[in-house]
CSV table of N, CA and C in Angstrom, one decimal:
chain,number,residue,atom,x,y,z
A,8,MET,N,75.3,155.9,108.4
A,8,MET,CA,76.6,155.2,108.2
A,8,MET,C,76.5,153.8,109.1
A,9,VAL,N,75.8,154.0,110.3
A,9,VAL,CA,75.9,152.8,111.1
A,9,VAL,C,74.9,151.7,110.6
A,10,GLN,N,73.7,152.3,110.0
A,10,GLN,CA,72.8,151.5,109.4
A,10,GLN,C,73.5,150.7,108.2
A,11,SER,N,74.2,151.4,107.4
A,11,SER,CA,74.7,150.8,106.2
A,11,SER,C,75.6,149.8,106.7
A,12,SER,N,76.4,149.9,107.7
A,12,SER,CA,77.5,149.1,108.2
A,12,SER,C,76.5,147.7,108.9
A,13,LEU,N,75.4,148.0,109.3
A,13,LEU,CA,74.7,146.9,109.9
A,13,LEU,C,74.2,146.1,108.8
A,14,ASN,N,73.5,146.6,107.7
A,14,ASN,CA,73.0,146.1,106.5
A,14,ASN,C,74.0,145.3,105.6
A,15,HIS,N,75.3,145.7,105.7
A,15,HIS,CA,76.2,145.0,104.8
A,15,HIS,C,77.2,144.1,105.4
A,16,THR,N,77.0,143.7,106.9
A,16,THR,CA,77.7,143.0,107.6
A,16,THR,C,77.1,141.7,107.7
A,17,ALA,N,78.0,140.6,107.2
A,17,ALA,CA,77.4,139.1,107.4
A,17,ALA,C,77.2,138.6,108.7
A,18,VAL,N,75.9,137.9,109.1
A,18,VAL,CA,75.8,137.5,110.3
A,18,VAL,C,75.4,136.0,110.2
A,19,PRO,N,75.9,135.3,111.3
A,19,PRO,CA,75.7,134.0,111.5
A,19,PRO,C,74.3,133.5,111.4
A,20,SER,N,73.2,134.2,112.0
A,20,SER,CA,72.0,133.9,112.1
A,20,SER,C,71.1,133.9,110.5
A,21,LEU,N,72.0,134.5,109.5
A,21,LEU,CA,71.4,134.5,108.1
A,21,LEU,C,72.2,133.7,107.3
A,22,GLY,N,73.1,132.6,107.9
A,22,GLY,CA,74.0,131.8,107.3
A,22,GLY,C,75.1,132.6,106.6
A,23,ASN,N,75.8,133.4,107.4
A,23,ASN,CA,76.9,134.1,107.3
A,23,ASN,C,76.8,135.0,105.8
A,24,ARG,N,75.7,135.5,105.8
A,24,ARG,CA,75.3,136.4,104.5
A,24,ARG,C,75.0,137.8,105.2
A,25,ALA,N,75.0,138.8,104.4
A,25,ALA,CA,74.5,140.2,105.0
A,25,ALA,C,73.0,140.3,104.5
A,26,PRO,N,72.4,141.1,105.4
A,26,PRO,CA,71.0,141.4,105.0
A,26,PRO,C,70.6,141.9,103.6
A,27,VAL,N,71.5,142.5,103.2
A,27,VAL,CA,71.4,143.5,102.0
A,27,VAL,C,71.6,142.4,100.9
A,28,GLU,N,72.3,141.4,101.0
A,28,GLU,CA,72.7,140.3,100.0
A,28,GLU,C,71.4,139.5,99.9
A,29,LEU,N,70.9,139.1,100.9
A,29,LEU,CA,69.6,138.3,101.0
A,29,LEU,C,68.3,138.8,100.4
A,30,PHE,N,68.2,140.2,100.6
A,30,PHE,CA,67.1,140.9,100.3
A,30,PHE,C,67.1,141.4,98.7
A,31,THR,N,68.2,141.7,98.2
A,31,THR,CA,68.7,142.3,96.8
A,31,THR,C,68.9,141.2,96.1
A,32,GLY,N,69.6,140.1,96.6
A,32,GLY,CA,69.8,138.9,95.7
A,32,GLY,C,71.5,139.1,95.0
A,33,LEU,N,71.8,140.6,95.4
A,33,LEU,CA,73.0,141.0,94.7
A,33,LEU,C,74.2,140.8,95.8
A,34,GLN,N,75.4,140.5,95.2
A,34,GLN,CA,76.5,140.3,96.0
A,34,GLN,C,76.6,141.4,96.9
A,35,CYS,N,77.2,141.1,98.2
A,35,CYS,CA,77.5,142.3,99.2
A,35,CYS,C,78.7,143.1,98.7
A,36,PRO,N,78.6,144.1,98.5
A,36,PRO,CA,79.9,145.0,98.2
A,36,PRO,C,80.7,145.0,99.6
A,37,THR,N,82.1,145.3,99.4
A,37,THR,CA,82.8,145.3,100.7
A,37,THR,C,82.6,146.8,101.3
A,38,PRO,N,82.7,146.8,102.5
A,38,PRO,CA,82.4,148.3,103.4
A,38,PRO,C,83.5,149.3,102.7
A,39,LEU,N,84.7,148.8,102.3
A,39,LEU,CA,85.6,150.0,101.9
A,39,LEU,C,85.9,149.5,100.7
A,40,LYS,N,85.7,150.0,99.5
A,40,LYS,CA,86.1,149.6,98.3
A,40,LYS,C,87.5,150.0,98.3
A,41,GLU,N,88.1,151.0,98.7
A,41,GLU,CA,89.5,151.3,98.7
A,41,GLU,C,90.0,151.6,100.2
A,42,PHE,N,91.2,151.5,100.3
A,42,PHE,CA,91.7,152.2,101.4
A,42,PHE,C,93.1,152.8,101.1
A,43,TYR,N,93.6,153.7,102.1
A,43,TYR,CA,94.7,154.7,101.9
A,43,TYR,C,95.9,153.9,102.4
A,44,LEU,N,97.1,153.9,101.8
A,44,LEU,CA,98.3,153.3,102.1
A,44,LEU,C,99.2,154.5,102.3
A,45,PRO,N,99.6,154.8,103.6
A,45,PRO,CA,100.3,156.0,104.0
A,45,PRO,C,101.7,155.9,103.3
A,46,GLU,N,102.4,154.6,103.3
A,46,GLU,CA,103.6,154.6,102.7
A,46,GLU,C,103.9,154.9,101.2
A,47,THR,N,102.7,154.6,100.2
A,47,THR,CA,102.7,154.7,98.9
A,47,THR,C,102.1,156.3,98.7
A,48,GLY,N,101.2,156.7,99.5
A,48,GLY,CA,100.2,157.9,99.5
A,48,GLY,C,99.3,157.7,98.3
A,49,GLU,N,98.9,156.3,98.0
A,49,GLU,CA,97.7,155.9,97.0
A,49,GLU,C,96.6,155.2,97.7
A,50,LEU,N,95.6,155.2,97.2
A,50,LEU,CA,94.5,154.2,97.4
A,50,LEU,C,94.6,152.9,96.9
A,51,GLN,N,94.4,151.9,97.8
A,51,GLN,CA,94.6,150.5,97.3
A,51,GLN,C,93.2,149.8,97.3
A,52,THR,N,92.7,149.2,96.1
A,52,THR,CA,91.5,148.5,95.9
A,52,THR,C,91.5,147.4,96.8
A,53,VAL,N,90.3,147.1,97.4
A,53,VAL,CA,90.2,145.9,98.3
A,53,VAL,C,89.7,144.8,97.3
A,54,PRO,N,90.4,143.7,97.4
A,54,PRO,CA,89.9,142.4,96.4
A,54,PRO,C,88.5,142.0,96.8
A,55,ASP,N,87.7,141.3,96.0
A,55,ASP,CA,86.4,140.9,96.5
A,55,ASP,C,86.5,139.7,97.2
A,56,SER,N,85.4,139.1,97.9
A,56,SER,CA,85.4,138.2,98.9
A,56,SER,C,85.9,136.8,98.1
A,57,ASP,N,85.5,136.7,97.1
A,57,ASP,CA,86.0,135.4,96.3
A,57,ASP,C,87.7,135.4,96.1
A,58,ALA,N,88.1,136.5,95.7
A,58,ALA,CA,89.4,136.5,95.5
A,58,ALA,C,90.3,136.4,97.0
A,59,ILE,N,89.6,136.8,98.2
A,59,ILE,CA,90.3,136.8,99.5
A,59,ILE,C,90.1,135.2,99.9
A,60,ASP,N,88.9,134.5,99.5
A,60,ASP,CA,88.8,133.1,99.8
A,60,ASP,C,89.9,132.3,99.3
A,61,GLU,N,90.2,132.6,97.9
A,61,GLU,CA,91.4,131.9,97.2
A,61,GLU,C,92.7,132.2,97.9
A,62,PHE,N,92.9,133.6,98.2
A,62,PHE,CA,94.1,133.8,98.9
A,62,PHE,C,94.4,133.1,100.2
A,63,LEU,N,93.3,132.9,101.0
A,63,LEU,CA,93.2,132.4,102.3
A,63,LEU,C,93.5,130.6,102.1
A,64,GLU,N,92.9,130.2,101.1
A,64,GLU,CA,93.0,128.9,100.5
A,64,GLU,C,94.6,128.7,100.3
A,65,LYS,N,95.1,129.3,99.4
A,65,LYS,CA,96.5,129.2,99.1
A,65,LYS,C,97.5,129.4,100.3
A,66,LEU,N,97.1,130.2,101.3
A,66,LEU,CA,97.9,130.4,102.4
A,66,LEU,C,97.8,129.2,103.4
A,67,ARG,N,96.7,128.7,103.6
A,67,ARG,CA,96.4,127.7,104.2
A,67,ARG,C,97.0,126.4,103.7
A,68,SER,N,97.0,126.1,102.5
A,68,SER,CA,97.7,125.0,101.7
A,68,SER,C,99.3,125.2,102.0
A,69,SER,N,99.7,126.5,102.0
A,69,SER,CA,101.2,126.5,102.0
A,69,SER,C,101.6,126.4,103.3
A,70,ILE,N,101.0,126.7,104.4
A,70,ILE,CA,101.3,126.5,106.0
A,70,ILE,C,101.1,124.9,106.1
A,71,HIS,N,100.1,124.3,105.5
A,71,HIS,CA,100.1,122.8,105.5
A,71,HIS,C,101.1,122.0,104.9
A,72,ASP,N,101.7,122.5,104.0
A,72,ASP,CA,102.9,122.0,103.2
A,72,ASP,C,104.0,122.2,104.0
A,73,MET,N,104.2,123.2,104.6
A,73,MET,CA,105.5,123.7,105.6
A,73,MET,C,105.5,122.7,106.8
A,74,HIS,N,104.1,122.6,107.3
A,74,HIS,CA,104.2,121.7,108.5
A,74,HIS,C,104.4,120.5,108.3
A,75,LYS,N,104.0,119.8,107.1
A,75,LYS,CA,104.2,118.6,106.7
A,75,LYS,C,105.8,118.4,106.6
A,76,ASP,N,106.5,119.2,105.8
A,76,ASP,CA,107.9,119.1,105.7
A,76,ASP,C,108.5,118.9,107.1
A,77,VAL,N,108.2,119.7,108.1
A,77,VAL,CA,108.8,120.0,109.3
A,77,VAL,C,108.3,118.4,110.1
A,78,GLU,N,107.1,118.0,109.9
A,78,GLU,CA,106.9,116.6,110.7
A,78,GLU,C,107.6,115.3,110.0
A,79,ASP,N,107.8,115.5,108.5
A,79,ASP,CA,108.6,114.4,107.9
A,79,ASP,C,110.1,114.5,108.2
A,80,GLN,N,110.6,115.7,108.4
A,80,GLN,CA,112.0,115.8,108.8
A,80,GLN,C,112.1,115.3,110.4
A,81,ARG,N,111.1,115.6,111.4
A,81,ARG,CA,111.0,115.2,112.8
A,81,ARG,C,111.0,113.6,112.4
A,82,GLU,N,110.1,113.2,111.9
A,82,GLU,CA,110.0,111.6,111.7
A,82,GLU,C,111.2,111.0,111.4
A,83,LYS,N,111.8,111.5,110.4
A,83,LYS,CA,113.2,110.9,109.9
A,83,LYS,C,114.2,111.1,111.0
A,84,GLN,N,114.3,112.2,111.7
A,84,GLN,CA,115.3,112.3,112.8
A,84,GLN,C,115.1,111.4,113.8
A,85,ARG,N,113.7,111.2,114.1
A,85,ARG,CA,113.3,110.2,115.1
A,85,ARG,C,113.7,108.8,115.0
A,86,LEU,N,113.4,108.4,113.6
A,86,LEU,CA,114.0,107.0,113.2
A,86,LEU,C,115.5,106.8,113.2
A,87,LEU,N,116.3,107.9,112.9
A,87,LEU,CA,117.7,107.7,112.8
A,87,LEU,C,118.1,107.6,114.3
A,88,ASN,N,117.6,108.4,115.3
A,88,ASN,CA,117.9,108.2,116.6
A,88,ASN,C,117.6,107.0,117.3
A,89,LYS,N,116.3,106.3,116.9
A,89,LYS,CA,116.0,105.0,117.3
A,89,LYS,C,117.1,104.0,116.8
A,90,LYS,N,117.7,104.1,115.6
A,90,LYS,CA,118.6,103.1,115.2
A,90,LYS,C,119.9,103.3,115.8
A,91,ARG,N,120.3,104.6,116.1
A,91,ARG,CA,121.4,105.0,116.9
A,91,ARG,C,121.6,104.1,118.1
A,92,GLN,N,120.1,104.2,119.0
A,92,GLN,CA,120.0,103.8,120.0
A,92,GLN,C,120.3,102.1,120.2
A,93,ARG,N,119.7,101.6,119.0
A,93,ARG,CA,120.0,100.1,118.8
A,93,ARG,C,121.3,99.8,118.5
A,94,GLY,N,122.3,100.9,118.1
A,94,GLY,CA,123.4,100.4,117.8
A,94,GLY,C,123.9,100.1,116.5
A,95,GLU,N,122.9,100.2,115.7
A,95,GLU,CA,123.3,100.3,114.2
A,95,GLU,C,124.0,101.3,113.7
A,96,ASN,N,125.1,100.6,112.7
A,96,ASN,CA,126.2,101.6,112.2
A,96,ASN,C,125.5,102.5,111.0
A,97,LEU,N,125.3,103.7,111.3
A,97,LEU,CA,124.8,104.7,110.4
A,97,LEU,C,125.8,105.3,109.4
A,98,VAL,N,125.8,105.4,108.2
A,98,VAL,CA,126.7,106.1,107.1
A,98,VAL,C,125.6,107.1,106.6
A,99,ASN,N,126.1,108.4,106.6
A,99,ASN,CA,125.4,109.5,106.0
A,99,ASN,C,126.2,110.1,104.9
A,100,LEU,N,126.5,109.4,103.6
A,100,LEU,CA,127.1,110.0,102.6
A,100,LEU,C,126.2,110.7,101.6
A,101,GLN,N,126.7,111.6,101.0
A,101,GLN,CA,126.0,112.3,100.0
A,101,GLN,C,127.0,112.3,98.8
A,102,TRP,N,126.3,112.2,97.4
A,102,TRP,CA,127.2,112.2,96.3
A,102,TRP,C,128.2,113.2,96.2
A,103,ALA,N,128.0,114.6,96.8
A,103,ALA,CA,128.8,115.8,96.5
A,103,ALA,C,130.0,115.5,97.7
A,104,THR,N,130.1,114.5,98.6
A,104,THR,CA,131.1,114.4,99.6
A,104,THR,C,132.0,113.4,99.0
A,105,LEU,N,131.6,112.5,98.2
A,105,LEU,CA,132.6,111.4,97.4
A,105,LEU,C,133.6,112.0,96.5
A,106,PHE,N,133.6,113.1,96.0
A,106,PHE,CA,134.4,113.7,95.1
A,106,PHE,C,135.1,114.9,95.6
């Protein structure tokens, strides 16, 4: 069990590849093909590493977009505060408030 784990674990010295992957030329299987979910009482299949990479990229992109929206809102508020400080008269009307 331990030897199998060592052979199937990616290591930095091999370019983040597992020894079994380099020696056989095959993709390294996940250590756990399935794992048990107690709340459903079923086995859940583990996605392959390519799918996990796609999930992570989507997550990173989503987090980046979320932070960009917050930064944009902060910049907008900063500029409004700067204008108020200079004494400029700001009117904030929206179309719905006119009717």
